[in-house]
Short mmCIF file of C-alpha atoms in Angstrom, two decimals:
data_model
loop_
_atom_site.label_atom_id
_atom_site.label_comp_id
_atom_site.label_asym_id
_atom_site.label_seq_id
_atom_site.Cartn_x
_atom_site.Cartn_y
_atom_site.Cartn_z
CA UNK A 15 -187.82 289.75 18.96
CA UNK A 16 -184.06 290.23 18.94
CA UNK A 17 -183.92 286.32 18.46
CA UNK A 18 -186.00 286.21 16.13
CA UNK A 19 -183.70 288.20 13.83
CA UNK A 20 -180.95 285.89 14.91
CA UNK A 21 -182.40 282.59 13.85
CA UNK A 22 -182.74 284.66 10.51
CA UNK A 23 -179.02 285.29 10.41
CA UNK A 24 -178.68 281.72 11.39
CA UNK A 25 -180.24 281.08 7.70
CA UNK A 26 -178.43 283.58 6.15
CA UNK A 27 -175.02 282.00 7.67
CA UNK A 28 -175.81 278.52 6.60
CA UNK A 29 -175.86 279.35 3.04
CA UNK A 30 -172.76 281.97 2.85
CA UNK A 31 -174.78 284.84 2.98
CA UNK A 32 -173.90 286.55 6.16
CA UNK A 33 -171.89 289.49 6.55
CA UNK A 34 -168.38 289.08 8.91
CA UNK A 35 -169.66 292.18 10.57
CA UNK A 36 -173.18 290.17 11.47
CA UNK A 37 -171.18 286.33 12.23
CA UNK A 38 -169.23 288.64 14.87
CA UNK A 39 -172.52 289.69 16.39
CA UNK A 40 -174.22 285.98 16.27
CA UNK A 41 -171.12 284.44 17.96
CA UNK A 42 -171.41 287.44 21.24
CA UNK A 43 -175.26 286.99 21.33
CA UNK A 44 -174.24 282.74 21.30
CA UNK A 45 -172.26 283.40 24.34
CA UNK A 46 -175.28 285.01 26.03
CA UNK A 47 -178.13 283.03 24.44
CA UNK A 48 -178.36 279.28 25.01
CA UNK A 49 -181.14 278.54 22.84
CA UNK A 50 -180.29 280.73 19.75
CA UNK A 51 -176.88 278.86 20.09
CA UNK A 52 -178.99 275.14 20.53
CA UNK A 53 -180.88 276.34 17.32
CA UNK A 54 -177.56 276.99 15.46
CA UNK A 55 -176.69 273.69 16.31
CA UNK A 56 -179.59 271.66 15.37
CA UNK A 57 -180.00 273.73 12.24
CA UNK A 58 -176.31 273.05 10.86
CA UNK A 59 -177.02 269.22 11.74
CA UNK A 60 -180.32 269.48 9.11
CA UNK A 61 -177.76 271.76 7.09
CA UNK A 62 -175.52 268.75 6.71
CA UNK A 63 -177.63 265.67 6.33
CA UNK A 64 -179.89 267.87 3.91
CA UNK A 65 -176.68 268.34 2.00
CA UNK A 66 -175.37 264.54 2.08
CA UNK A 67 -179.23 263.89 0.90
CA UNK A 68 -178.21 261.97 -2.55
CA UNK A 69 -180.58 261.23 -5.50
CA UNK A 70 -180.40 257.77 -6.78
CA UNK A 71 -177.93 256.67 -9.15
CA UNK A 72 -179.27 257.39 -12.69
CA UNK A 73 -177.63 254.27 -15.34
CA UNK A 74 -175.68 255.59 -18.40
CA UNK A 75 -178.10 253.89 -20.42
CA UNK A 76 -181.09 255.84 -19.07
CA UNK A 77 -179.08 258.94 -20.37
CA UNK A 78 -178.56 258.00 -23.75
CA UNK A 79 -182.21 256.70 -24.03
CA UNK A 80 -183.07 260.15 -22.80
CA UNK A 81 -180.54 261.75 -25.26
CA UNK A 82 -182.55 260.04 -28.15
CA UNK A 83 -185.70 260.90 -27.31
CA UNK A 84 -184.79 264.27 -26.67
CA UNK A 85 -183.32 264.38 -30.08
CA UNK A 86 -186.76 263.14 -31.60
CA UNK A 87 -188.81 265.36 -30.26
CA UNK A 88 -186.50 268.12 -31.45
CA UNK A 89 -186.54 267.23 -34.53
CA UNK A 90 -189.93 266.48 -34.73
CA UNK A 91 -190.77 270.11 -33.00
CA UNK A 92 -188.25 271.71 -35.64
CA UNK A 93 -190.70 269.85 -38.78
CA UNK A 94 -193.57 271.33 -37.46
CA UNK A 95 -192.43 274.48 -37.08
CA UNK A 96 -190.96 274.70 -40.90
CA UNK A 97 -194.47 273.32 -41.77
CA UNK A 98 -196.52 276.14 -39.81
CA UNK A 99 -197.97 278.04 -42.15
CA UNK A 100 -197.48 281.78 -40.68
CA UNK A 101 -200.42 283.38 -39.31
CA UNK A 102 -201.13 286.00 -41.43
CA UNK A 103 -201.58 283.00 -44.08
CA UNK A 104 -203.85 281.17 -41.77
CA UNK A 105 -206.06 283.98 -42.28
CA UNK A 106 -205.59 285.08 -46.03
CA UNK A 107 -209.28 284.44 -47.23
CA UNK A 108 -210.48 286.26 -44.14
CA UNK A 109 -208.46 289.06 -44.68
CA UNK A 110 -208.70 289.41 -47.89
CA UNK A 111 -212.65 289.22 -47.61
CA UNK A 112 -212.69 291.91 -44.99
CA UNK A 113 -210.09 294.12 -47.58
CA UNK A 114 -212.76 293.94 -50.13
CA UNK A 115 -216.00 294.63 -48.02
CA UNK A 116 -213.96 297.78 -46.94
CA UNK A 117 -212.90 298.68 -50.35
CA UNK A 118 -216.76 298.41 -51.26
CA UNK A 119 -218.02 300.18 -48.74
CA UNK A 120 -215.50 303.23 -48.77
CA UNK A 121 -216.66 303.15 -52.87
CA UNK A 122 -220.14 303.09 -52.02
CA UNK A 123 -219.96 306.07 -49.67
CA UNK A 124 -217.76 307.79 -51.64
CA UNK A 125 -219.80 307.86 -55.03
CA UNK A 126 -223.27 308.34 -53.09
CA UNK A 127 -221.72 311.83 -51.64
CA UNK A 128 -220.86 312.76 -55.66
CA UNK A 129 -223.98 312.39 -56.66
CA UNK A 130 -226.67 313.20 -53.92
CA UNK A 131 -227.89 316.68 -54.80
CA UNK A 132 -226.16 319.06 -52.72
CA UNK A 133 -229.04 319.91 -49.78
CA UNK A 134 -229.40 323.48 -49.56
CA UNK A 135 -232.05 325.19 -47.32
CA UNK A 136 -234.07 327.22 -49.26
CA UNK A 137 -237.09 329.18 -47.98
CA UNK A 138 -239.75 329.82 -50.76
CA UNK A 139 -241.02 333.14 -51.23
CA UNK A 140 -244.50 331.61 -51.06
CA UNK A 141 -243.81 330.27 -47.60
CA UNK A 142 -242.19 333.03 -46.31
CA UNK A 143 -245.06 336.04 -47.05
CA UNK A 144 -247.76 333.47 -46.04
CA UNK A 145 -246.09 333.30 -42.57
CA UNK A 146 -245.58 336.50 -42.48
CA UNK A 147 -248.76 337.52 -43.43
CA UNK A 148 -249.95 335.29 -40.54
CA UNK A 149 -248.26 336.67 -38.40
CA UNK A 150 -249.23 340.42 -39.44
CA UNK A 151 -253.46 339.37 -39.39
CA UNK A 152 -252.93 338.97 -35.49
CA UNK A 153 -250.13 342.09 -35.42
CA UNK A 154 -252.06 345.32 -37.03
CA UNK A 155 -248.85 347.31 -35.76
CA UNK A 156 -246.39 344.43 -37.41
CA UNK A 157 -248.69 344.99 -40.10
CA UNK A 158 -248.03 348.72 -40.48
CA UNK A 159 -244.37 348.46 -40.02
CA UNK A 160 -244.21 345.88 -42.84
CA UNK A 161 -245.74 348.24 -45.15
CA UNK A 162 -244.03 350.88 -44.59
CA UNK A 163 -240.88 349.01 -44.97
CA UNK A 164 -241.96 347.51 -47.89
CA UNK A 165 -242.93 350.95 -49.25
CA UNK A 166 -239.36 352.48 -48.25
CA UNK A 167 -237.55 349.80 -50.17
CA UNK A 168 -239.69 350.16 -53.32
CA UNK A 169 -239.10 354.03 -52.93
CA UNK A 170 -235.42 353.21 -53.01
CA UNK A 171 -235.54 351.52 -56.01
CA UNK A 172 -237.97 353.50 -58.28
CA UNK A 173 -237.47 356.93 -57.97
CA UNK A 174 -240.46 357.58 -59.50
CA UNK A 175 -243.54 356.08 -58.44
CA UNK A 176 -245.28 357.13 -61.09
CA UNK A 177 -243.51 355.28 -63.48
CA UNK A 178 -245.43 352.10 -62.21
CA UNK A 179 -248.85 353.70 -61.14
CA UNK A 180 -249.10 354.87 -64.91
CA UNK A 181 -252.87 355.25 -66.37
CA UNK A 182 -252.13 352.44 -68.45
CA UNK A 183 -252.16 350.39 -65.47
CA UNK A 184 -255.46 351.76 -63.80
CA UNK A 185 -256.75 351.47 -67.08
CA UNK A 186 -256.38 347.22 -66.82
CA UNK A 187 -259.15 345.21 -65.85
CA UNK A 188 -257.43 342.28 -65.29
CA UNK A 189 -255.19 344.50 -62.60
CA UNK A 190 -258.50 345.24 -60.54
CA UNK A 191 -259.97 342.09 -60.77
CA UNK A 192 -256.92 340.35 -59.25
CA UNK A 193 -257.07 343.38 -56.18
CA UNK A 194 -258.74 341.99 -53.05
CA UNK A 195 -260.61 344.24 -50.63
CA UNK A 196 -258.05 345.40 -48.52
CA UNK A 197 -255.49 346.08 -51.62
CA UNK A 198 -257.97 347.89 -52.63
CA UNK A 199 -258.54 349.86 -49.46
CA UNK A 200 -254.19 350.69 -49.31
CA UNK A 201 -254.39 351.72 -52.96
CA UNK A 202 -257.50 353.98 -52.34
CA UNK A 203 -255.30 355.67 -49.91
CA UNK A 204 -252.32 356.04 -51.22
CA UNK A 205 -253.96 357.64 -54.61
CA UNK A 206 -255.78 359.83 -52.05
CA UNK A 207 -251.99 360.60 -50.34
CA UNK A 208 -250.51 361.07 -53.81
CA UNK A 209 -253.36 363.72 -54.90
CA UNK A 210 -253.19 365.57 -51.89
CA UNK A 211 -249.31 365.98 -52.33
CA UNK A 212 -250.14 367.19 -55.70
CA UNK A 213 -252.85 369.69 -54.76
CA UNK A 214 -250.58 370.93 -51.68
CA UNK A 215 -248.06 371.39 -54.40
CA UNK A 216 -250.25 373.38 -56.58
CA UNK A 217 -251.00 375.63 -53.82
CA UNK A 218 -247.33 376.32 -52.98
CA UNK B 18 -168.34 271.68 -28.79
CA UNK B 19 -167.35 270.47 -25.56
CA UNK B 20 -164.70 273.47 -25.28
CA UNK B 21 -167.48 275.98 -26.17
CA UNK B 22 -168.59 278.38 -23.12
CA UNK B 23 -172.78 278.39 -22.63
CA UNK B 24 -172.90 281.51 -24.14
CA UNK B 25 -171.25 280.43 -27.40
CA UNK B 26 -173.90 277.38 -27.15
CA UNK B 27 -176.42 279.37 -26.90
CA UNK B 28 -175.83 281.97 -29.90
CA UNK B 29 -175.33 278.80 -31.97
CA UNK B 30 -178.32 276.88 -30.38
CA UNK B 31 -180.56 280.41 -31.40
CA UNK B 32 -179.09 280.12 -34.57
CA UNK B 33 -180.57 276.46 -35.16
CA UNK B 34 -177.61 274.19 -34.31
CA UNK B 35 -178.83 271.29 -33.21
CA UNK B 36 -175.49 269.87 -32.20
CA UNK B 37 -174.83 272.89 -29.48
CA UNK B 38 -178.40 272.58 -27.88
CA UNK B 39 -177.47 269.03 -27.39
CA UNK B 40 -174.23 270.01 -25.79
CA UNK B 41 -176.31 272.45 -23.62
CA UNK B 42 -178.62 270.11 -22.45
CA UNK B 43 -175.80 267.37 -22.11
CA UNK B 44 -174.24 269.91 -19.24
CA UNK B 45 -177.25 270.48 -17.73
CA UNK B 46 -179.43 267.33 -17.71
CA UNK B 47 -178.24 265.68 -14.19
CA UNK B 48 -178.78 269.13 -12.52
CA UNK B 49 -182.00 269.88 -13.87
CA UNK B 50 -182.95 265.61 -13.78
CA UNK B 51 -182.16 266.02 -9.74
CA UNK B 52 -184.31 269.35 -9.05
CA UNK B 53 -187.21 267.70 -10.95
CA UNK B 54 -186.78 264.70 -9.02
CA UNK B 55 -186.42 266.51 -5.39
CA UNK B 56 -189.80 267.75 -5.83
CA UNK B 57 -191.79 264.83 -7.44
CA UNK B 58 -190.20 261.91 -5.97
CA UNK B 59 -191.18 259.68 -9.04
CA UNK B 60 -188.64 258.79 -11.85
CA UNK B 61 -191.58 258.24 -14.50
CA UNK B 62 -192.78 262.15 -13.95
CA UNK B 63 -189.70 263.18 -13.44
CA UNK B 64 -188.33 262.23 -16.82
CA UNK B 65 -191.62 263.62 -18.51
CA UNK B 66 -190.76 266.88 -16.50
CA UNK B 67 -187.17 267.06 -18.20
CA UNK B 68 -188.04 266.11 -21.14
CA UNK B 69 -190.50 268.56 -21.32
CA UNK B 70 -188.32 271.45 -19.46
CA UNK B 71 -185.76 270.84 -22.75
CA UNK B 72 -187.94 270.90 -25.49
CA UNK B 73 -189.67 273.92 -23.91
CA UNK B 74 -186.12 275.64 -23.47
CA UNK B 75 -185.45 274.45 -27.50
CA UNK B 76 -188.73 275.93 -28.42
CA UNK B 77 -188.21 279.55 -26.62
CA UNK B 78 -184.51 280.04 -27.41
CA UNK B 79 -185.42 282.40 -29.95
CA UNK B 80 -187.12 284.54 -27.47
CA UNK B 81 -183.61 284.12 -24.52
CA UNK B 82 -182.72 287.55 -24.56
CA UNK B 83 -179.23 286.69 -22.53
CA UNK B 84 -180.33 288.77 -19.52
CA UNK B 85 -179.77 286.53 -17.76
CA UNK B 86 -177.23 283.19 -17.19
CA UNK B 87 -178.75 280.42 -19.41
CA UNK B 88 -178.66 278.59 -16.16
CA UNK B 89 -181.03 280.51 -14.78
CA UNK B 90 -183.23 280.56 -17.26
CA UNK B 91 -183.12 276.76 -17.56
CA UNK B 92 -184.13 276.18 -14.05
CA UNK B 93 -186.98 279.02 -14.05
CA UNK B 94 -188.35 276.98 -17.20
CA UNK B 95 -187.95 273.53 -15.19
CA UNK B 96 -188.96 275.04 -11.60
CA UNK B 97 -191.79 276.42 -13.23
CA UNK B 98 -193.19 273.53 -15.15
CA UNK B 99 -192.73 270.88 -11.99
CA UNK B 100 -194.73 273.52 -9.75
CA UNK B 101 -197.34 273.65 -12.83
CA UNK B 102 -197.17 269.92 -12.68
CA UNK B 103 -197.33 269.45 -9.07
CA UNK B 104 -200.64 272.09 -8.32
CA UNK B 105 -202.41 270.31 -11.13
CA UNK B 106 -201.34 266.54 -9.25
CA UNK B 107 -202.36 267.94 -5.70
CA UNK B 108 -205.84 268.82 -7.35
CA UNK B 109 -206.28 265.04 -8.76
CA UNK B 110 -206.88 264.16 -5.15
CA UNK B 111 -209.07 261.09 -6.23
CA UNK B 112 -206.25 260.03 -8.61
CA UNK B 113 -203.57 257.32 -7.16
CA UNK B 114 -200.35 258.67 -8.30
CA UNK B 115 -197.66 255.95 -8.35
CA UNK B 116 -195.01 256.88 -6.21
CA UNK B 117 -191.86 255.10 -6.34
CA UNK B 118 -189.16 254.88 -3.51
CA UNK B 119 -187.17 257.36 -5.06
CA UNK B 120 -186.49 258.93 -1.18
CA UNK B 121 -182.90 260.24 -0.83
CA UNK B 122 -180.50 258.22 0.89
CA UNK B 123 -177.45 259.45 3.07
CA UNK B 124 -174.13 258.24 0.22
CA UNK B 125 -171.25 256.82 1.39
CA UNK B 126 -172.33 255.74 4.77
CA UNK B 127 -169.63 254.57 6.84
CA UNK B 128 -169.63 251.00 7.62
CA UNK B 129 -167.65 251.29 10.04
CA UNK B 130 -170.51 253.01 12.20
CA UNK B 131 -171.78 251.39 15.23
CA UNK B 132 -175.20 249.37 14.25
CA UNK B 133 -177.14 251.90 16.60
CA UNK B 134 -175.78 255.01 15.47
CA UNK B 135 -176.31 253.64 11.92
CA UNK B 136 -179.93 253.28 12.65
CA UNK B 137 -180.56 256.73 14.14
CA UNK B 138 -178.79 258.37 11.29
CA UNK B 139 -181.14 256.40 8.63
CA UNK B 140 -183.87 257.34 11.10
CA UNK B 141 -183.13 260.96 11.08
CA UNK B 142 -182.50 260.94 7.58
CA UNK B 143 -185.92 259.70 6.56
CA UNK B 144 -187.42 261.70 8.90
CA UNK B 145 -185.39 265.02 7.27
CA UNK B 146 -186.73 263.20 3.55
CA UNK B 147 -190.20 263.71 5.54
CA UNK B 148 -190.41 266.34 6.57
CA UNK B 149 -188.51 268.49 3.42
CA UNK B 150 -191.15 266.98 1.86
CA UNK B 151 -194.11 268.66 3.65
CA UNK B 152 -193.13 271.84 3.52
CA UNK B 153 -194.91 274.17 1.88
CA UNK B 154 -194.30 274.46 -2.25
CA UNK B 155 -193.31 278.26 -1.43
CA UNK B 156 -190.65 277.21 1.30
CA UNK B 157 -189.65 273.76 -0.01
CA UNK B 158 -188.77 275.31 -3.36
CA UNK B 159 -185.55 278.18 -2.54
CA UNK B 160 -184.94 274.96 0.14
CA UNK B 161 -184.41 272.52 -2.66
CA UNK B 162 -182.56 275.23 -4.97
CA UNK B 163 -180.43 276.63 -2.37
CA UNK B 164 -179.73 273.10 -0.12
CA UNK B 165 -179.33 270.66 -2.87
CA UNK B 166 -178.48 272.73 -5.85
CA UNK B 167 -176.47 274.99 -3.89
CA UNK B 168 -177.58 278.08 -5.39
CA UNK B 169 -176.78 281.74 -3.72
CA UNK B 170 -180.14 283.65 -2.64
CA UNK B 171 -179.66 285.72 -6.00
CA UNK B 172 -179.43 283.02 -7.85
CA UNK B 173 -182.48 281.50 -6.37
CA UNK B 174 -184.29 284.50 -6.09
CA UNK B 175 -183.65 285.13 -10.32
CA UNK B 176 -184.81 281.21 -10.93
CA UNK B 177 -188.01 282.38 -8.94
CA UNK B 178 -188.27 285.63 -10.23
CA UNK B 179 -188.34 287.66 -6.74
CA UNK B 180 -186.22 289.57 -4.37
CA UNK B 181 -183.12 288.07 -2.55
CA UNK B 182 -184.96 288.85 0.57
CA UNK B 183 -187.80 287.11 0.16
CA UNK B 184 -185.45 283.97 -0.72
CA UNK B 185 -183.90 284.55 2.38
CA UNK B 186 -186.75 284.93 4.41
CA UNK B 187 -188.00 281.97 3.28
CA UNK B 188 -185.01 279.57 3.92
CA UNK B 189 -185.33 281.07 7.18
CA UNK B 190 -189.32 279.91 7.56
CA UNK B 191 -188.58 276.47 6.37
CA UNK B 192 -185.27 275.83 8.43
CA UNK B 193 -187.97 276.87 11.58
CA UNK B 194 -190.35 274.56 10.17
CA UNK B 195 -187.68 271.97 9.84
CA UNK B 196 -186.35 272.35 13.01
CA UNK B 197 -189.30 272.11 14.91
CA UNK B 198 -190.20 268.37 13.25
CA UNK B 199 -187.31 267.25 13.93
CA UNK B 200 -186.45 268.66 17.24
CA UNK B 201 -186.98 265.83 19.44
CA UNK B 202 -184.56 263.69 16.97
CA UNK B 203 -182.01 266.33 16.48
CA UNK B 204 -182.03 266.65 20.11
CA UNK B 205 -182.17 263.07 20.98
CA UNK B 206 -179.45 262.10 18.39
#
């Protein structure tokens, strides 16, 4: 293991990269280590010849042929680039085509919100008592409540009840005709309540 | 020009000046030329590579934000094109690639060697061409940019965009690999 770090320093020595502190510790552990100091050897011998390697002699003409054809395919790299047309460009019909759909649509929307009819819930009167008389043929108690709620609120507004039972009114056939049965039975009995109120009040 | 530092080349080369990128590439051509050619051993691909390596550096200058040495950022563009290059080659399996004898040769060798000692160094030395180049693309490349271009581990490490340490660990798995090819000649020699 400990050699194993050494043949790493050996590396790091061949290419200038060891400390002094560290080449101070390689030489001791050379004097005690044969083959870490055999691997030193043989590795500065591939150091060497690697470094002596040479690449083959490269003519001054193949340089300035190079040089030229460098220059041409700068210049030719240069044209195309003044002739790009930018992207953005590339793309103008598209983009503009897409501007427009949106500008149509956001219209579109727009004007249909001014002029659909604002939607407002309304519950009809008609609706309303026909559910709730529904509900009060299966509820007599319901049913009882509702009149005498109904009968509170009327008694609010018209002090007088009188002023709409007026003799005028009994006196209308088209009023009786419109009664059904069972008006007729709540009438009976509040004329019946009304007269007795009056009697009682006679008698006081 | 030729008094100009690289940075001065390069703010006039961003600027459009044709005449400084030439400059540039005029200092760096040979370099680049010989990293190219370490890894593809083949002049024809190797000029394509360069070529392409400048024109792709000419291209992107705009975008050089000078965070680094133009150097560097010459041989990442070059390094990483001829790796590019080289997966998409060892996939072509089928495809006969011509290969010239562009194998490096020991310079200056002295004449005055004995015959036998001049034959075991040309032996060793194509035997170290070899065996550099079956290594590994991972190992061989901080080899080739730290051996023959004699880059520091930070410089190689920038060019491959990694840590130092990894550059140094690998130098230090491709030496091993090295050495244990060419132990029996090392040892013999």
């Amino acid at each position: 293991m400990r050699c194993e770090k050494i043949k790493k320093w050996i590396s790091d020595k061949l290419d200038g990269e060891l400390s002094e502190e560290r080449k101070k510790l390689l030489e001791a552990h050379f004097h005690r280590c044969e083959l870490c100091r055999l691997y030193d050897e043989n590795l500065e011998k591939i150091h060497e010849d690697a470094q002596s390697l040479k690449v083959p002699h490269i003519f001054p003409d193949y340089w300035k042929d190079f040089d030229f054809r460098l220059k041409t395919k700068i210049s030719s790299c240069e044209q195309d680039e003044s002739r790009r047309v930018p992207l953005f460009l590339r793309w103008k019909w598209v983009l503009a085509s897409a501007a427009l759909i949106f500008v149509f649509f956001i219209s579109f929307f727009y004007l249909a919100q001014i002029k659909a009819p604002q939607e407002v819930y309304i519950l009809s009167f008609e609706d309303t008592f026909e559910r709730i008389s529904n509900e009060m043929s299966n509820d007599p108690e319901l049913e009882e409540l509702f009149n005498s709620v109904i009968l509170a609120s009327l008694g609010e507004d018209i002090d007088d009840f009188s002023q709409i039972i007026s003799p005028e009114f009994y006196e209308t056939p088209l009023f009786w005709e419109g009664v059904t049965e069972e008006e007729m039975d709540f009438l009976e009995i509040e004329i019946m309540k009304n007269i007795k109120s009056q009697e009682d009040f006679h008698e006081n | 020009m030729e008094d100009f530092s690289d940075d001065q080349l390069v703010k006039l080369a961003k600027q459009g000046n044709l005449e400084a990128f030439s400059e540039l590439a005029g200092r760096f051509k040979q370099k680049i030329y010989n990293t190219i050619l370490s890894f593809t051993k083949n002049h024809q691909d190797t000029d394509d590579l360069t070529q392409e390596t400048f024109v792709n550096a000419f291209k992107s200058l705009k975008n050089f934000k000078q965070c680094s040495s133009f150097y560097t950022w010459f041989y990442r563009i070059a390094v990483n094109l001829t790796l590019t290059f080289l997966k998409k080659r060892s996939r072509e399996k089928d495809r006969d690639v011509y290969s010239e004898d562009y194998s490096f040769h020991r310079s200056g060798e002295a004449s005055n060697a004995s015959p036998e000692r001049y034959s075991l160094k040309m032996e060793l030395t194509e035997r170290l061409n070899k065996a550099i180049d079956s290594l590994p693309l991972l190992y061989k490349t901080p080899f080739i940019l730290v051996v023959f271009q004699g880059m520091t581990h930070a410089q190689a490490a920038s060019v491959l965009s990694c840590s130092e340490n990894t550059v140094s660990w690998r130098m230090h798995k491709a030496r091993k690999m090295l050495q244990t090819k060419l132990k029996l000649y090392l040892e013999g020699g």
